[in-house]
């Protein structure tokens, strides 16, 4: 491990529980396997064409931050639960670890993943394909914590606040310094898969991924999985915070009028990992087209692939069993027989019957980008 | 009247009912008494230091537009009422005029009035004092129209759409072309003062003020008084449209979290019309300090004036009887005895006990600007 001095606020509490990849994931070290989109705050992308297996190693998992990474320690950290509850709670790190735990494998995708492909050039971080990853998350079901506090009858939402804070200085500005915060409707908050997490892939969270504790909301875009979680507030009214309204919101049509609505569930999507854009493929030989496909609260049931720019489609093979909330690897063997340029596409469909659109609607602003994308290759 | 050709879509239906100031108020003519803030769309400010009487003449009333002024005629215009109603209605201009009417004198202020005084320089139209006016509005109570359509039990809000439309191309963008639209909670929509208006100061509306029909919502900032009204939709859910959320919204604190909230009621405010900024005032002679004061759904009960930069305050005299929703003129006689610079301030208080703050909170973004402002003058 390198740079322990820089981690002095965190190190004393970690002992031997730190994952091996701490040095790579400190935010002060380097991230050789990730593409830098922004250094301050730290925003790093997984190079999707390097996808190998369903679980993405922690040090290769994409990082999305809105503010500087807070330096927290497990000794002073508390999780405060308040608002419309019968009893306010202040839970310590040790107390949390002594509660019954649960492990869920879940895919998290940033709501702006794929933004680099939009034309005209979008505002915001220009993610390519790789602001997405799949990991094993271990923690306490949120529902157990809410039950301990006792939800009052008037509650409708639960607000989650991270310890990360700062000021948004571009328009529309934040009202001074604010914490990152997001809410869930009570029904989703009480679903068994929503966890207050302290382990990622079996090791304590790294600072970039929310140490000591984060929320993980399987099925929803990443913005719901609040990192550096320190405050849970049960509310009797819908929350209209900065990241519910200004950011991570889209235009839902209601009576024909566009109505600004907080983004929730992930949209069904297949991505091609290989071939990579502009890859040269030998003719007359079988080539393994390979990728991943995921969706929100449903499950992917089928991935179709086109090698002729969408004119014809063939089903790909889904490689692993379907696990709720986790992506599925898929492959299809293709043998190009004539030299030339080919446009490859993949399209996923889920059990709810949702599939991918061919165009990105402006109603989604620069979020929820799941239109079928094309990979151009050359066979020779 | 000048430019009848340009008005051909409107002229045939107007006959002798047009007000004398049509030429000045066509958007194609000139507005000699108003300050141009923007030409396209048309945004013109009343020069507040020229205030004379409680009623502002129509051709001197401030103009706020978001899109080009729609050219409508009373023959084809219909007011559609739909959504959660028992019977959809399509009301013609003649039909509207045959319903029982009501006249309300009401002050309308743009929610961004005073923005030019904010530091640092704000984004948006930089209004000085004069994006405010007071006029007589005649029309049909909205409650009568809603009663005719029959509101279903599940209704919570009423959405008003104008015929004006376009695209917002700055960030955050609109989702393509949209109409100006705003909602009222059902309780406010059913208040007797809310009118579907066709006369302003006793004459048919001019194109800039919403011809043929507009909404007027006394007590609320101007954005609620939708011009060129053509569609009313009763809704079972709160409306989250562009001008409820992106624009004309502020940060209300809820559990300590800033929550984006649609702007509603006007905030209590006194403005000094005379002396004007940097006016030179003779010493030893009585000078009449004069201005107006208004508030939202309450009424102004007191205006205090300071001539020493807020150190001491004296009550001003309120000149006219209090009328709900209309501003009040006020005056105070002041005799400066020593030469030098003086900083004058005025501060209104309403029956609800609200008064003006000394600072503008960033929670209000660049709206609801009612902090006590200062007028510097020189006595010699």
Coordinates of C-alpha atoms in Angstrom, one line a residue, chain B residues 11-368:
Chain B
X11 CA -58.2 43.5 -36.7
X12 CA -61.5 42.2 -38.3
X13 CA -62.9 41.1 -35.0
X14 CA -62.1 44.2 -33.0
X15 CA -64.2 46.9 -34.6
X16 CA -64.6 49.9 -32.3
X17 CA -63.6 48.0 -29.2
X18 CA -59.9 48.5 -29.7
X19 CA -58.3 50.8 -27.1
X20 CA -56.7 54.0 -28.3
X21 CA -53.3 52.7 -27.5
X22 CA -53.3 49.8 -29.9
X23 CA -50.6 51.3 -32.2
X24 CA -48.3 51.8 -29.2
X25 CA -48.9 48.3 -28.0
X26 CA -48.8 46.2 -31.1
X27 CA -45.2 45.0 -30.7
X28 CA -44.6 46.4 -34.1
X29 CA -45.1 50.0 -33.1
X30 CA -43.0 51.8 -30.5
X31 CA -43.3 52.1 -26.8
X32 CA -42.1 55.6 -26.0
X33 CA -42.9 55.3 -22.3
X34 CA -41.2 52.0 -21.6
X35 CA -37.6 50.9 -21.3
X36 CA -36.6 48.0 -23.6
X37 CA -35.0 45.1 -21.8
X38 CA -35.3 42.7 -24.8
X39 CA -36.8 43.1 -28.2
X40 CA -37.3 39.4 -29.2
X41 CA -39.1 38.2 -27.2
X42 CA -40.6 41.5 -26.2
X43 CA -39.7 42.6 -22.6
X44 CA -40.3 46.2 -21.6
X45 CA -40.1 47.9 -18.3
X46 CA -42.1 50.7 -16.8
X47 CA -39.8 53.5 -15.6
X48 CA -40.8 53.4 -12.0
X49 CA -39.6 57.0 -11.2
X50 CA -42.4 58.2 -13.5
X51 CA -45.2 56.6 -11.4
X52 CA -48.1 59.0 -11.0
X53 CA -51.3 57.3 -9.9
X54 CA -52.5 53.8 -8.7
X55 CA -53.7 52.7 -12.2
X56 CA -50.9 52.3 -14.8
X57 CA -52.1 53.1 -18.3
X58 CA -52.1 50.1 -20.5
X59 CA -49.5 51.5 -22.9
X60 CA -47.2 52.1 -20.0
X61 CA -47.7 48.7 -18.3
X62 CA -44.6 46.5 -18.3
X63 CA -44.5 43.6 -20.8
X64 CA -43.0 40.2 -20.1
X65 CA -43.0 37.6 -22.9
X66 CA -41.2 34.3 -23.2
X67 CA -41.8 33.7 -26.9
X68 CA -43.0 35.7 -29.9
X69 CA -46.4 37.2 -29.4
X70 CA -49.0 34.9 -31.0
X71 CA -51.3 36.5 -33.5
X72 CA -54.8 35.2 -32.5
X73 CA -58.2 36.2 -33.6
X74 CA -61.5 35.9 -31.7
X75 CA -63.2 34.0 -34.5
X76 CA -61.1 30.9 -34.3
X77 CA -59.9 31.2 -30.7
X78 CA -61.4 28.7 -28.3
X79 CA -60.7 28.1 -24.6
X80 CA -60.5 24.3 -24.1
X81 CA -61.2 23.0 -20.7
X82 CA -60.3 19.3 -20.1
X83 CA -58.5 16.8 -17.9
X84 CA -60.3 15.7 -14.7
X85 CA -63.6 17.3 -15.5
X86 CA -67.0 15.8 -16.0
X87 CA -67.6 17.6 -19.3
X88 CA -64.9 19.0 -21.7
X89 CA -65.7 22.5 -22.8
X90 CA -64.7 24.6 -25.9
X91 CA -65.7 28.2 -25.1
X92 CA -65.8 30.9 -27.7
X93 CA -64.9 34.5 -27.2
X94 CA -68.5 35.6 -27.6
X95 CA -69.7 32.9 -25.1
X96 CA -67.1 34.1 -22.6
X97 CA -68.3 37.7 -22.9
X98 CA -71.9 36.6 -22.3
X99 CA -71.1 35.0 -19.0
X100 CA -71.4 37.1 -15.8
X101 CA -68.2 39.2 -15.4
X102 CA -66.3 40.7 -12.6
X103 CA -63.7 43.5 -12.3
X104 CA -60.7 43.3 -10.0
X105 CA -57.9 45.9 -9.6
X106 CA -54.7 44.0 -9.1
X107 CA -51.0 44.5 -9.1
X108 CA -48.9 42.2 -11.2
X109 CA -45.1 42.0 -10.5
X110 CA -42.7 39.9 -12.5
X111 CA -40.9 37.4 -10.1
X112 CA -37.6 38.7 -11.4
X113 CA -38.3 42.4 -10.8
X114 CA -35.3 44.1 -9.1
X115 CA -32.8 41.5 -10.5
X116 CA -30.5 44.3 -11.8
X117 CA -29.7 45.1 -8.2
X118 CA -28.3 41.7 -7.3
X119 CA -24.6 41.2 -7.1
X120 CA -22.9 39.4 -8.6
X121 CA -24.6 40.2 -11.9
X122 CA -27.5 37.7 -12.3
X123 CA -28.4 35.7 -15.4
X124 CA -31.8 36.5 -16.9
X125 CA -33.5 39.8 -17.8
X126 CA -32.0 42.6 -15.6
X127 CA -35.2 44.4 -14.5
X128 CA -34.7 47.5 -12.3
X129 CA -37.7 48.5 -10.3
X130 CA -40.4 48.6 -12.9
X131 CA -41.5 45.1 -13.9
X132 CA -44.6 45.8 -11.9
X133 CA -47.9 47.5 -12.6
X134 CA -51.4 47.9 -11.4
X135 CA -54.5 47.7 -13.6
X136 CA -58.2 46.9 -13.7
X137 CA -59.0 43.5 -15.0
X138 CA -62.4 42.4 -16.2
X139 CA -63.4 38.8 -17.0
X140 CA -65.2 35.7 -15.9
X141 CA -64.2 34.1 -12.6
X142 CA -62.3 31.0 -13.3
X143 CA -64.3 29.2 -10.6
X144 CA -67.5 29.7 -12.7
X145 CA -65.8 28.0 -15.7
X146 CA -64.5 25.2 -13.6
X147 CA -67.9 24.7 -12.1
X148 CA -69.5 24.5 -15.6
X149 CA -67.0 21.8 -16.6
X150 CA -67.4 20.0 -13.3
X151 CA -64.3 19.2 -11.3
X152 CA -63.7 15.5 -10.5
X153 CA -62.9 14.5 -6.9
X154 CA -59.3 13.5 -7.7
X155 CA -58.3 16.9 -9.1
X156 CA -55.6 18.8 -7.2
X157 CA -54.3 21.4 -9.7
X158 CA -55.3 23.3 -12.7
X159 CA -52.8 23.8 -15.6
X160 CA -53.0 26.9 -17.8
X161 CA -51.4 26.9 -21.2
X162 CA -50.8 29.9 -23.4
X163 CA -50.8 29.9 -27.2
X164 CA -47.2 31.3 -27.1
X165 CA -44.6 28.7 -27.9
X166 CA -41.0 28.1 -28.7
X167 CA -37.8 26.4 -27.6
X168 CA -35.5 27.4 -24.8
X169 CA -32.0 26.8 -26.2
X170 CA -29.9 27.8 -23.2
X171 CA -29.2 25.2 -20.5
X172 CA -31.3 23.7 -19.0
X173 CA -33.0 23.4 -22.4
X174 CA -36.7 22.8 -22.9
X175 CA -37.6 19.4 -24.5
X176 CA -38.1 20.9 -28.0
X177 CA -40.9 23.4 -28.7
X178 CA -43.1 23.9 -25.7
X179 CA -46.0 26.3 -24.7
X180 CA -45.8 28.6 -21.8
X181 CA -47.7 26.8 -19.0
X182 CA -48.3 27.2 -15.3
X183 CA -50.5 25.7 -12.7
X184 CA -52.5 26.7 -9.7
X185 CA -53.5 24.5 -6.8
X186 CA -57.3 23.9 -6.9
X187 CA -57.9 26.0 -3.8
X188 CA -56.4 29.1 -5.4
X189 CA -58.0 28.4 -8.7
X190 CA -61.4 28.5 -7.1
X191 CA -60.8 31.8 -5.3
X192 CA -63.2 34.5 -6.6
X193 CA -60.4 36.9 -7.5
X194 CA -58.9 34.6 -10.2
X195 CA -60.3 35.8 -13.5
X196 CA -60.2 34.7 -17.1
X197 CA -59.8 38.2 -18.4
X198 CA -60.7 39.9 -21.7
X199 CA -60.6 43.6 -20.6
X200 CA -57.6 45.6 -19.2
X201 CA -58.4 49.0 -17.9
X202 CA -61.8 48.7 -19.5
X203 CA -60.6 48.0 -23.1
X204 CA -59.9 44.7 -24.9
X205 CA -56.5 43.3 -24.2
X206 CA -53.7 44.4 -26.5
X207 CA -51.7 41.6 -28.2
X208 CA -48.8 42.1 -25.8
X209 CA -51.0 41.7 -22.8
X210 CA -52.6 38.5 -23.9
X211 CA -55.3 39.2 -26.5
X212 CA -57.8 37.8 -26.7
X213 CA -57.9 36.2 -23.3
X214 CA -55.5 35.8 -20.3
X215 CA -55.6 34.6 -16.8
X216 CA -55.1 37.1 -14.0
X217 CA -54.1 35.6 -10.6
X218 CA -54.2 38.5 -8.1
X219 CA -51.7 38.2 -5.2
X220 CA -49.3 36.0 -7.2
X221 CA -46.2 36.9 -9.2
X222 CA -47.0 37.6 -12.8
X223 CA -45.8 34.2 -14.2
X224 CA -49.1 32.8 -12.9
X225 CA -51.2 35.2 -15.0
X226 CA -50.9 33.2 -18.2
X227 CA -51.4 35.3 -21.3
X228 CA -52.9 34.1 -24.7
X229 CA -54.8 31.5 -22.6
X230 CA -56.2 28.7 -24.8
X231 CA -56.2 25.6 -22.7
X232 CA -57.1 24.7 -19.1
X233 CA -56.4 21.2 -17.9
X234 CA -57.6 20.0 -14.5
X235 CA -55.0 17.5 -13.2
X236 CA -54.9 14.8 -10.5
X237 CA -51.2 15.4 -9.9
X238 CA -49.0 18.4 -9.2
X239 CA -47.7 20.0 -12.4
X240 CA -43.9 20.0 -12.8
X241 CA -43.6 22.0 -16.1
X242 CA -40.7 24.1 -17.2
X243 CA -41.9 27.3 -15.6
X244 CA -42.8 25.5 -12.3
X245 CA -39.3 23.9 -11.9
X246 CA -36.5 25.2 -14.1
X247 CA -37.7 28.8 -14.1
X248 CA -39.9 30.6 -11.5
X249 CA -38.8 28.2 -8.8
X250 CA -36.9 28.7 -5.6
X251 CA -35.2 26.7 -2.9
X252 CA -37.5 26.1 0.1
X253 CA -35.8 24.5 3.1
X254 CA -37.3 21.2 4.2
X255 CA -35.5 19.0 6.7
X256 CA -32.6 21.4 6.2
X257 CA -32.4 20.3 2.5
X258 CA -33.1 22.9 -0.2
X259 CA -36.2 21.7 -2.1
X260 CA -37.1 23.3 -5.5
X261 CA -40.5 24.8 -5.2
X262 CA -42.7 26.7 -7.6
X263 CA -42.9 30.5 -6.8
X264 CA -46.4 31.6 -5.9
X265 CA -47.4 34.7 -3.8
X266 CA -45.8 38.1 -4.2
X267 CA -43.5 39.2 -1.3
X268 CA -44.2 42.4 0.5
X269 CA -42.3 45.4 -1.0
X270 CA -42.2 49.2 -1.0
X271 CA -40.5 51.0 -3.8
X272 CA -39.4 54.6 -3.9
X273 CA -40.5 56.4 -7.1
X274 CA -39.2 59.8 -6.2
X275 CA -36.6 61.0 -5.5
X276 CA -34.8 59.1 -8.2
X277 CA -31.3 57.7 -7.8
X278 CA -28.8 60.6 -7.6
X279 CA -31.5 63.3 -7.6
X280 CA -30.3 66.6 -6.3
X281 CA -32.6 68.0 -3.5
X282 CA -32.6 71.5 -2.2
X283 CA -31.9 71.9 1.5
X284 CA -34.3 73.6 3.8
X285 CA -37.4 72.9 1.7
X286 CA -39.9 70.1 2.2
X287 CA -39.5 67.3 -0.3
X288 CA -42.3 64.8 -1.0
X289 CA -40.9 61.2 -1.0
X290 CA -43.4 59.1 -3.0
X291 CA -43.8 55.5 -4.0
X292 CA -45.9 52.4 -4.0
X293 CA -46.1 49.4 -1.8
X294 CA -47.7 46.0 -2.4
X295 CA -47.8 42.4 -1.1
X296 CA -49.4 39.0 -2.0
X297 CA -52.6 37.7 -0.6
X298 CA -52.4 40.0 2.5
X299 CA -52.6 43.8 2.5
X300 CA -50.0 46.5 3.2
X301 CA -50.6 48.0 6.6
X302 CA -47.6 50.2 7.0
X303 CA -44.7 51.8 5.1
X304 CA -41.7 53.1 7.0
X305 CA -39.1 55.4 5.5
X306 CA -35.5 56.0 6.5
X307 CA -33.4 59.0 5.3
X308 CA -30.3 57.9 7.1
X309 CA -29.4 54.6 5.5
X310 CA -31.6 52.6 7.8
X311 CA -30.6 53.9 11.2
X312 CA -33.9 55.5 12.0
X313 CA -37.4 55.0 10.5
X314 CA -40.6 57.0 10.3
X315 CA -44.0 56.0 9.1
X316 CA -45.1 57.2 5.7
X317 CA -48.7 58.2 4.9
X318 CA -50.7 55.6 2.9
X319 CA -52.6 57.7 0.4
X320 CA -55.4 55.5 -0.8
X321 CA -57.7 53.0 0.9
X322 CA -56.5 49.4 1.0
X323 CA -58.0 47.3 -1.8
X324 CA -57.2 43.6 -1.8
X325 CA -54.5 42.7 -4.4
X326 CA -53.8 46.3 -5.4
X327 CA -50.8 48.4 -4.5
X328 CA -51.0 51.5 -2.3
X329 CA -49.4 54.8 -3.0
X330 CA -47.6 56.4 -0.1
X331 CA -45.7 59.6 0.7
X332 CA -43.6 61.2 3.3
X333 CA -42.4 64.8 3.6
X334 CA -38.7 65.3 4.3
X335 CA -36.7 68.4 4.7
X336 CA -33.0 67.9 4.5
X337 CA -31.2 70.6 6.6
X338 CA -27.6 69.9 5.9
X339 CA -25.9 69.5 2.5
X340 CA -24.5 66.1 1.7
X341 CA -25.3 62.6 0.5
X342 CA -28.3 60.8 2.0
X343 CA -29.4 57.2 1.6
X344 CA -33.2 56.8 1.5
X345 CA -35.0 53.5 2.1
X346 CA -38.6 52.3 2.3
X347 CA -39.9 49.2 4.0
X348 CA -43.4 47.8 3.8
X349 CA -45.1 45.5 6.3
X350 CA -48.3 43.6 5.7
X351 CA -51.2 42.4 7.9
X352 CA -49.7 38.9 8.0
X353 CA -46.7 40.5 9.7
X354 CA -44.3 40.0 6.8
X355 CA -41.8 42.7 6.2
X356 CA -38.8 43.2 3.9
X357 CA -35.4 41.6 4.6
X358 CA -32.1 43.5 4.4
X359 CA -30.4 40.8 2.3
X360 CA -31.5 38.6 -0.6
X361 CA -31.0 34.9 0.2
X362 CA -29.5 32.7 -2.5
X363 CA -32.4 30.3 -1.7
X364 CA -34.6 32.6 -3.7
X365 CA -32.2 32.4 -6.7
X366 CA -32.9 35.5 -8.8
X367 CA -36.6 35.7 -8.0
X368 CA -38.8 37.2 -5.2

